[in-house]
Coordinates of C-alpha atoms in Angstrom, one line a residue:
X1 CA -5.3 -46.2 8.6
X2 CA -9.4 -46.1 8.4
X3 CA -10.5 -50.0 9.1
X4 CA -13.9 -51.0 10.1
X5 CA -14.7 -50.8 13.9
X6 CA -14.7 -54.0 15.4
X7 CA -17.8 -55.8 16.5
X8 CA -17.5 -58.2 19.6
X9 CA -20.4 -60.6 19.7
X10 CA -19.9 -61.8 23.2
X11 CA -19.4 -58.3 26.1
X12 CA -21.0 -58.9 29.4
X13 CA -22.7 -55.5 29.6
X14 CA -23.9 -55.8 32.7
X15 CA -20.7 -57.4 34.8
X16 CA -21.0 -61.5 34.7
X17 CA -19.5 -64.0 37.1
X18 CA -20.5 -65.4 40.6
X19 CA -18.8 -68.6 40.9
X20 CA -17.1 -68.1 44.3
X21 CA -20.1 -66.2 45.9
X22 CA -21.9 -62.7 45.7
X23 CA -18.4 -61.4 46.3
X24 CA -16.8 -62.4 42.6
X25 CA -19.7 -61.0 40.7
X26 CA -17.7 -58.6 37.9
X27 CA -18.9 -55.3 37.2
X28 CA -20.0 -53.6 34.0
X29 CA -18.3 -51.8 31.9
X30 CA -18.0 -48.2 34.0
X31 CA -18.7 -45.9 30.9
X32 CA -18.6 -46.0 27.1
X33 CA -15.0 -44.6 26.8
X34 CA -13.6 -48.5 27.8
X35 CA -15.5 -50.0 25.0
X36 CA -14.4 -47.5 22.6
X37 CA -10.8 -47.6 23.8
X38 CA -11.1 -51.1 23.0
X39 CA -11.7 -50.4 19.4
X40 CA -15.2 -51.9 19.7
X41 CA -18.0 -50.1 18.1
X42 CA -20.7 -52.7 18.2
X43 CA -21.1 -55.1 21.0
X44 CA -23.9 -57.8 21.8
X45 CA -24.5 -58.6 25.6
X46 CA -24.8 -61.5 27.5
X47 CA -25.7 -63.6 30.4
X48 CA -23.5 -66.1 31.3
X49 CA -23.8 -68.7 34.9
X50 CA -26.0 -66.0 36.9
X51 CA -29.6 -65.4 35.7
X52 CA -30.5 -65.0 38.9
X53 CA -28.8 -61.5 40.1
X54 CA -28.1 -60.7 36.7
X55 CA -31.5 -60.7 34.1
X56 CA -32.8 -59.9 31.2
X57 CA -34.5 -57.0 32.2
X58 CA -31.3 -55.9 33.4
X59 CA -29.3 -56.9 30.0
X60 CA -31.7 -54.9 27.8
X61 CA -31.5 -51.8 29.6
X62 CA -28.0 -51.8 29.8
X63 CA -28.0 -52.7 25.9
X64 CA -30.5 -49.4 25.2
X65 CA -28.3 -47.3 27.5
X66 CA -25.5 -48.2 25.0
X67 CA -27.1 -47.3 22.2
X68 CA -28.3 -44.0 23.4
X69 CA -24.8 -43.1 24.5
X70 CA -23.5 -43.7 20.3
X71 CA -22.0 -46.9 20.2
X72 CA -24.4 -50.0 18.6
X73 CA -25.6 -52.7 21.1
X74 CA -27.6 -55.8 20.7
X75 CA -28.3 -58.7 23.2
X76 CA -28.7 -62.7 23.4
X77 CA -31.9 -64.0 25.3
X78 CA -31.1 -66.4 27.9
X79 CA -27.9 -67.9 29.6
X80 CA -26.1 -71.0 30.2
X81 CA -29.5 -72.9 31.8
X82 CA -32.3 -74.0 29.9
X83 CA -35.2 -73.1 29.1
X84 CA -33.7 -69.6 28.1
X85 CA -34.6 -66.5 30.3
X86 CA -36.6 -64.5 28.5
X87 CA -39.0 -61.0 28.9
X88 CA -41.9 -61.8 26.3
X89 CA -41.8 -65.5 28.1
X90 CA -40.5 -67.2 24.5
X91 CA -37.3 -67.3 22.2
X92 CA -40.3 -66.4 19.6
X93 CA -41.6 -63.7 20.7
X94 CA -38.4 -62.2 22.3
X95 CA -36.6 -62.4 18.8
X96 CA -40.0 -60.3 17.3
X97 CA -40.5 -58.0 20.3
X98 CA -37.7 -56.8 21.8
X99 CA -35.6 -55.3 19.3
X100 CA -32.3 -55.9 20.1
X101 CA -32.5 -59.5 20.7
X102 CA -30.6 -61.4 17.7
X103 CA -30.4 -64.5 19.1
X104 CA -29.9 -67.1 22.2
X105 CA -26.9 -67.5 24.1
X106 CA -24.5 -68.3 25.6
X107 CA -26.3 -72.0 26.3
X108 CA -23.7 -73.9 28.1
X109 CA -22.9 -77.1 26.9
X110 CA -20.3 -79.7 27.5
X111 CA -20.4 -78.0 31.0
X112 CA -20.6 -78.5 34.7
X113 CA -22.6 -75.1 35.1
X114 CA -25.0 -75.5 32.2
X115 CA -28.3 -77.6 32.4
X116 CA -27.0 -80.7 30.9
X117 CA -29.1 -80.0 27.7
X118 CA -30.3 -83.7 25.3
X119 CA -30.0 -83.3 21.9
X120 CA -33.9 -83.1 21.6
X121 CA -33.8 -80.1 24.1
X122 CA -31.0 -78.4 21.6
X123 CA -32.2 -79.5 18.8
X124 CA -36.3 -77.6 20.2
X125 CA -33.8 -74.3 21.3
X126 CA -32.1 -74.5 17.5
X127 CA -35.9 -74.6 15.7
X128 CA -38.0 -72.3 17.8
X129 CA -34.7 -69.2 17.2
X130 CA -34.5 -70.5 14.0
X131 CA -38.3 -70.0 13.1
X132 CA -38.2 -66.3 15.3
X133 CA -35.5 -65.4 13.0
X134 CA -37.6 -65.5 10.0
X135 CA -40.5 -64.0 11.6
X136 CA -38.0 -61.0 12.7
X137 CA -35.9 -61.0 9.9
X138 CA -33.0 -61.2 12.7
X139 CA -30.4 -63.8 12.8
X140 CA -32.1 -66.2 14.7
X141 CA -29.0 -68.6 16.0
X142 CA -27.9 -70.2 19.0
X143 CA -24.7 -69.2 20.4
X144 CA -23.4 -72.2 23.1
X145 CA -20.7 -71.7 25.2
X146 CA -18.5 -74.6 25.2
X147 CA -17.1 -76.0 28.4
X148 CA -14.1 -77.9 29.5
X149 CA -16.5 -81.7 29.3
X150 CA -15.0 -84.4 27.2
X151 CA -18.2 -84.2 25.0
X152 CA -17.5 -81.4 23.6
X153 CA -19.1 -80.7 20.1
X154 CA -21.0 -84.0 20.5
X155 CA -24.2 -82.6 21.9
X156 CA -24.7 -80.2 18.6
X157 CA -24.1 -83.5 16.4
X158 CA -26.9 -85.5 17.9
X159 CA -29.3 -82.5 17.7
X160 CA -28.7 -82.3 14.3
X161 CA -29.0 -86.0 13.6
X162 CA -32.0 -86.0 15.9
X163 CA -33.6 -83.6 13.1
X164 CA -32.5 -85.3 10.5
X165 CA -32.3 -82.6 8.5
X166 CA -34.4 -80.5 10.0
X167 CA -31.9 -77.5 11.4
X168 CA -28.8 -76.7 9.6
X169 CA -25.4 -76.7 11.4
X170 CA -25.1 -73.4 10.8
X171 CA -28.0 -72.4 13.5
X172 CA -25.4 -73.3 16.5
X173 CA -22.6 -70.9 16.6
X174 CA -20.3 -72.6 19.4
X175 CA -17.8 -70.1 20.8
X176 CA -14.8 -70.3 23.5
X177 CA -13.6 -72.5 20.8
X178 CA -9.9 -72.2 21.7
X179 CA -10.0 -73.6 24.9
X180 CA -8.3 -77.1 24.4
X181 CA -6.0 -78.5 21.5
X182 CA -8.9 -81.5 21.6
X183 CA -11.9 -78.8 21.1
X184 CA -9.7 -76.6 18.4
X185 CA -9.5 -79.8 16.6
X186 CA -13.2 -80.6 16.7
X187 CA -14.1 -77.4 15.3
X188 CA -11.6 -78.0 12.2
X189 CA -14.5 -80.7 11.4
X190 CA -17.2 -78.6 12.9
X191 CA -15.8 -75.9 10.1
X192 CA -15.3 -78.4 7.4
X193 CA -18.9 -79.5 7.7
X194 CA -20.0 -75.9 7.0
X195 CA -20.3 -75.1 10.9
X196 CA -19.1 -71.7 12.2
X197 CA -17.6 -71.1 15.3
X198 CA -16.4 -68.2 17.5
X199 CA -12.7 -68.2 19.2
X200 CA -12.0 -66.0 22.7
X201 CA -9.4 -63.7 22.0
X202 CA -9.1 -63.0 26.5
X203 CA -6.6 -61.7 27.9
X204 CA -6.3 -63.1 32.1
X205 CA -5.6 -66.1 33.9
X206 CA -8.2 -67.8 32.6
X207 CA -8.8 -71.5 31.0
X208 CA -7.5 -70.5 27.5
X209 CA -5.2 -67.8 26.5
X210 CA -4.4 -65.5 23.5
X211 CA -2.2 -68.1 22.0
X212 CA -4.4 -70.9 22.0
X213 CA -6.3 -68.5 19.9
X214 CA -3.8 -67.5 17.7
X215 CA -2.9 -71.9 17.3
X216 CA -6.0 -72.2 16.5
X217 CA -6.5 -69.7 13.7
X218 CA -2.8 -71.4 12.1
X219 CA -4.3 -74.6 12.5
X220 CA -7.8 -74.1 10.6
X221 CA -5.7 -71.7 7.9
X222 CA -3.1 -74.5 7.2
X223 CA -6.0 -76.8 6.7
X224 CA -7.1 -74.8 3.7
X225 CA -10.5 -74.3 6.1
X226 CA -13.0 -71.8 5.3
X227 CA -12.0 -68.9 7.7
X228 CA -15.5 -66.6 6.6
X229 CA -17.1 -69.1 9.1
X230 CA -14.9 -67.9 12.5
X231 CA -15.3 -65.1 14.2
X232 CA -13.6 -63.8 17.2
X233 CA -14.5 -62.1 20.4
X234 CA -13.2 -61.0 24.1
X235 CA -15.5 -62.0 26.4
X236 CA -15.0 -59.1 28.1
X237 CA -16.8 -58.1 31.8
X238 CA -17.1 -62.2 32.4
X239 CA -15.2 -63.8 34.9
X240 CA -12.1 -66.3 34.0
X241 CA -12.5 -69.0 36.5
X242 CA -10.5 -72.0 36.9
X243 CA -11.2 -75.1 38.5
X244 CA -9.2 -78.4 39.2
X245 CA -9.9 -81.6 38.6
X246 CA -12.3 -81.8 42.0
X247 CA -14.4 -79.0 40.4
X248 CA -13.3 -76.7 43.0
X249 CA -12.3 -72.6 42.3
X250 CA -8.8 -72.1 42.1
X251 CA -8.5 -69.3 40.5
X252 CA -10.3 -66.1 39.1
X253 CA -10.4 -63.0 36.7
X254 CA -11.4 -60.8 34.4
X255 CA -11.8 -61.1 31.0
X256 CA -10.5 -57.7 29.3
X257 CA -12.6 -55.4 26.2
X258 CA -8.8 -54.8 24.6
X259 CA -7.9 -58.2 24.2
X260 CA -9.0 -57.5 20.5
X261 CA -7.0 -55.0 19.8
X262 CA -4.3 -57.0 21.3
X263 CA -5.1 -59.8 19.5
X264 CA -4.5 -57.9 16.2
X265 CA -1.5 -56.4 17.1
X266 CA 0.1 -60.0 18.0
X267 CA -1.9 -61.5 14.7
X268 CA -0.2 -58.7 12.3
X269 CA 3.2 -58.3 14.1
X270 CA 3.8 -61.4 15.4
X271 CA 2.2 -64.3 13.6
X272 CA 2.6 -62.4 9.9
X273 CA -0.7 -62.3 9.4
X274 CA -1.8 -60.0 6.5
X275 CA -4.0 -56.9 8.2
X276 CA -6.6 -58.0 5.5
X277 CA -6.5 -61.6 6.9
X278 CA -7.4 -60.5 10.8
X279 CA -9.6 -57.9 10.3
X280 CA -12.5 -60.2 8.8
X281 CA -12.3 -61.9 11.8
X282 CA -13.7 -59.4 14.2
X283 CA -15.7 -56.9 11.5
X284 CA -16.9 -58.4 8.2
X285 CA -17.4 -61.7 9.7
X286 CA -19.6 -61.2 12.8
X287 CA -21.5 -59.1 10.6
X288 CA -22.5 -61.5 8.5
X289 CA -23.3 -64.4 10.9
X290 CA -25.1 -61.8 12.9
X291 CA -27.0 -60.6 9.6
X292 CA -25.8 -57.0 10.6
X293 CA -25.6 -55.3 6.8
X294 CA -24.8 -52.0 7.3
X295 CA -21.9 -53.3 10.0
X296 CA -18.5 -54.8 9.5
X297 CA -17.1 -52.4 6.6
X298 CA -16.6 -49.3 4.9
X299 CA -18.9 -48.3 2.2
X300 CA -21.1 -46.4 0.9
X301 CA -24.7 -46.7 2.8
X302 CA -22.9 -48.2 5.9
X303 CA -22.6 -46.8 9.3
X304 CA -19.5 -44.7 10.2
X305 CA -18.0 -47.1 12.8
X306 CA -14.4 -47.0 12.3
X307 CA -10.9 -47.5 13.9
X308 CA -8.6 -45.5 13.4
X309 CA -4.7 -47.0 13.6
X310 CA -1.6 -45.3 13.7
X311 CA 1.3 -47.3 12.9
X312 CA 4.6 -45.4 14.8
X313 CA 7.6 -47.8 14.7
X314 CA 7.0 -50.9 16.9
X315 CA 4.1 -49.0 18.5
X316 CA 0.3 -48.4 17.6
X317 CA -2.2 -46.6 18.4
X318 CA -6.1 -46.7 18.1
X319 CA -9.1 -44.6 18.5
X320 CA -12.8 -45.7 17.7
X321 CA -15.4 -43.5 15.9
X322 CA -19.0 -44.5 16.0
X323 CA -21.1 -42.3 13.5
X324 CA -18.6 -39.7 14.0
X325 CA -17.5 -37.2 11.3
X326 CA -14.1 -34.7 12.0
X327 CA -15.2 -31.3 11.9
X328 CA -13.1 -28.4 11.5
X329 CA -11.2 -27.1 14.9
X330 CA -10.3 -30.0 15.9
X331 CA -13.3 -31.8 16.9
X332 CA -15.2 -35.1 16.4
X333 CA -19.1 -34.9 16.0
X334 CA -21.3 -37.3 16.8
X335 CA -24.7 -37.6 14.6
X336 CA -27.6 -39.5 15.0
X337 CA -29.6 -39.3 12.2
X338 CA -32.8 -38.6 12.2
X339 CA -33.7 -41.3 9.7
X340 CA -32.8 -44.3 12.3
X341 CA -29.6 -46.3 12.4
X342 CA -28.5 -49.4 10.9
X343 CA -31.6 -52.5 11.3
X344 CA -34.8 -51.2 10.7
X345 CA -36.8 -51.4 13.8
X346 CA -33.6 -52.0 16.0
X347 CA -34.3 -48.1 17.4
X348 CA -37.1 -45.8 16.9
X349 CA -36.1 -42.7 14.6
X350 CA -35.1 -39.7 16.3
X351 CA -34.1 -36.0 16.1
X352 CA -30.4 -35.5 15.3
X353 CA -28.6 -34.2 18.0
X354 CA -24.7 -33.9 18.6
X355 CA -22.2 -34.3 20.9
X356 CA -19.0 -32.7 20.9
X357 CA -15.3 -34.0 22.3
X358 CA -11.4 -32.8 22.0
X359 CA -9.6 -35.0 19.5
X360 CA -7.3 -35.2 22.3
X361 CA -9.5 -37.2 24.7
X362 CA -9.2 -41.1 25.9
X363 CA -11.3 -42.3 22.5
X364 CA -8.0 -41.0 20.7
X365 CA -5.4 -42.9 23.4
X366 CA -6.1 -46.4 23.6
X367 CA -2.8 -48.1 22.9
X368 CA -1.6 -51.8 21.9

């Protein structure tokens, strides 16, 4: 079965963590084949609580490596702090020159280890993306990670009100949105006032876990809410820390790049889910909220990202594609054409060249 690749808005590309010490810093992903094992064939980095060993600088290159290597990778500006990190020294400018940038994130809010950001301070972040999105012709959004704090979606409300009209809801794009009963029910409003919203499908001993996901999803589908506004993503390369009541670390992991193919699996065979249903949820949906046109399906005038799934009795198993046509004697090709991939001005055109692998090889393997 031929389904779009999936696109995970939210991969720390270049490791994430820190919490207890230079010790717990995660790494990167250690080559391409874990991504596409993963079933993800377009990914956007991140920075999460360390901008200080971990920068922009470094986030971009890691992002261009990507995209040299065949898969499609874009990047957020910033982290959880305020004012953003940034190369070009403004959300602005960033979002017009540096190509991959779609966007800010993840700005922590309703948490211990973000900047405590006012409504006026969100509401200035939400303009200034909002305005370098239409200069860029990108999606120009802010994507906030939301904490454990009992304020929860509160912050986003006043910075809207303090505009009064100014900035849509739809310029925030809150994720870790599964992580308590109490902020799963705030985004039922958050979605019913036209908000979107991102849940973590992880996979670790973490602060949420796949089936406060999956509740979630039941929850906002029983409610007759528009799912086209949630997307999902793994977090994947960023720590899973857990702290008590004290604020102290009691516990840390990893966050996993095939939690979404888990996910799936557990959505289709478990919950009922139609395949239809799920897959928006990680292709068509990011695609749109990320104003990626060519991404999230399979059409005509698209890019060739797909999955592949082979249903054998209770088992599955994947392989991703990216760009890649079968050729005869049992080999996959990989293109780039010389006319530029999918957003204009994302990558400079280039000669075609190919690469050549075994169908047999670990892109074929990656199991549910």
């Amino acid at each position: 079965l031929a389904v779009p690749g999936f696109i995970d808005l939210h991969v720390h590309v270049c490791g994430g963590g820190g919490e207890a010490g230079p010790g717990s810093r995660t790494p990167a992903p250690r080559g391409l084949s874990e991504l596409l094992q993963a079933g993800l064939t377009c990914v956007v980095g991140v920075l999460g609580t360390d901008s200080v060993s971990r920068t922009q600088e470094n986030l971009v290159a890691q992002v261009q490596g990507l995209n040299e290597d065949g898969i499609t990778a874009y990047s957020w500006c910033g982290s959880y702090r305020l004012p953003p990190a940034t190369i070009t020294g403004s959300v602005q400018r960033e979002l017009c020159l540096v190509a991959s940038c779609l966007g800010v994130g993840e700005v922590a809010v309703s948490d211990h280890r973000g900047s405590a950001p006012t409504p006026a301070d969100l509401l200035r972040l939400g303009l200034e993306a909002r305005v370098g999105g239409m200069l860029s012709g990108k999606a120009g959004i802010v994507h906030c990670h939301m904490g454990p704090g009992a304020a929860r979606l509160q912050p986003l409300r006043d910075a809207l009100a303090c505009g009064a009209g100014d900035l849509p809801v739809t310029a925030f794009h809150p994720t870790h949105m599964e992580r308590s009963p109490e902020l799963v029910a705030d985004g039922a409003a958050w979605l019913a006032d036209g908000g979107t919203l991102d849940l973590t499908c992880r996979w670790g001993a973490g602060l949420s876990s796949p089936s406060q996901c999956r509740a979630a999803l039941r929850l906002y589908r029983d409610k007759g809410l528009p799912l086209e506004g949630v997307t999902v993503s793994t977090d994947s390369y960023g720590s899973l820390p857990v702290f008590d009541a004290q604020g102290r670390l009691v516990q840390y992991d990893v966050a996993d790049p095939g939690a979404m193919l888990r996910f799936l699996r557990a959505m289709v065979m478990e919950e009922g889910w139609a395949l239809e249903e799920v897959l928006p949820l990680m292709t068509r949906n990011p695609a749109a909220r990320l104003k990626l046109e060519r991404k999230g399906r399979i059409a005509v005038g698209c890019d060739a990202d797909i999955l592949l799934l082979e249903v054998r009795g209770q088992g599955r198993r994947a392989g991703a594609v990216c760009g890649r046509t079968a050729s005869p004697g049992g080999m996959l090709v990989m293109q780039h054409a010389a006319t530029g991939p999918s957003c204009p001005g994302t990558h400079p055109p280039r000669p075609c060249r190919r690469t050549l692998w075994p169908c047999s090889t670990w892109w074929l393997e990656a199991r549910w």
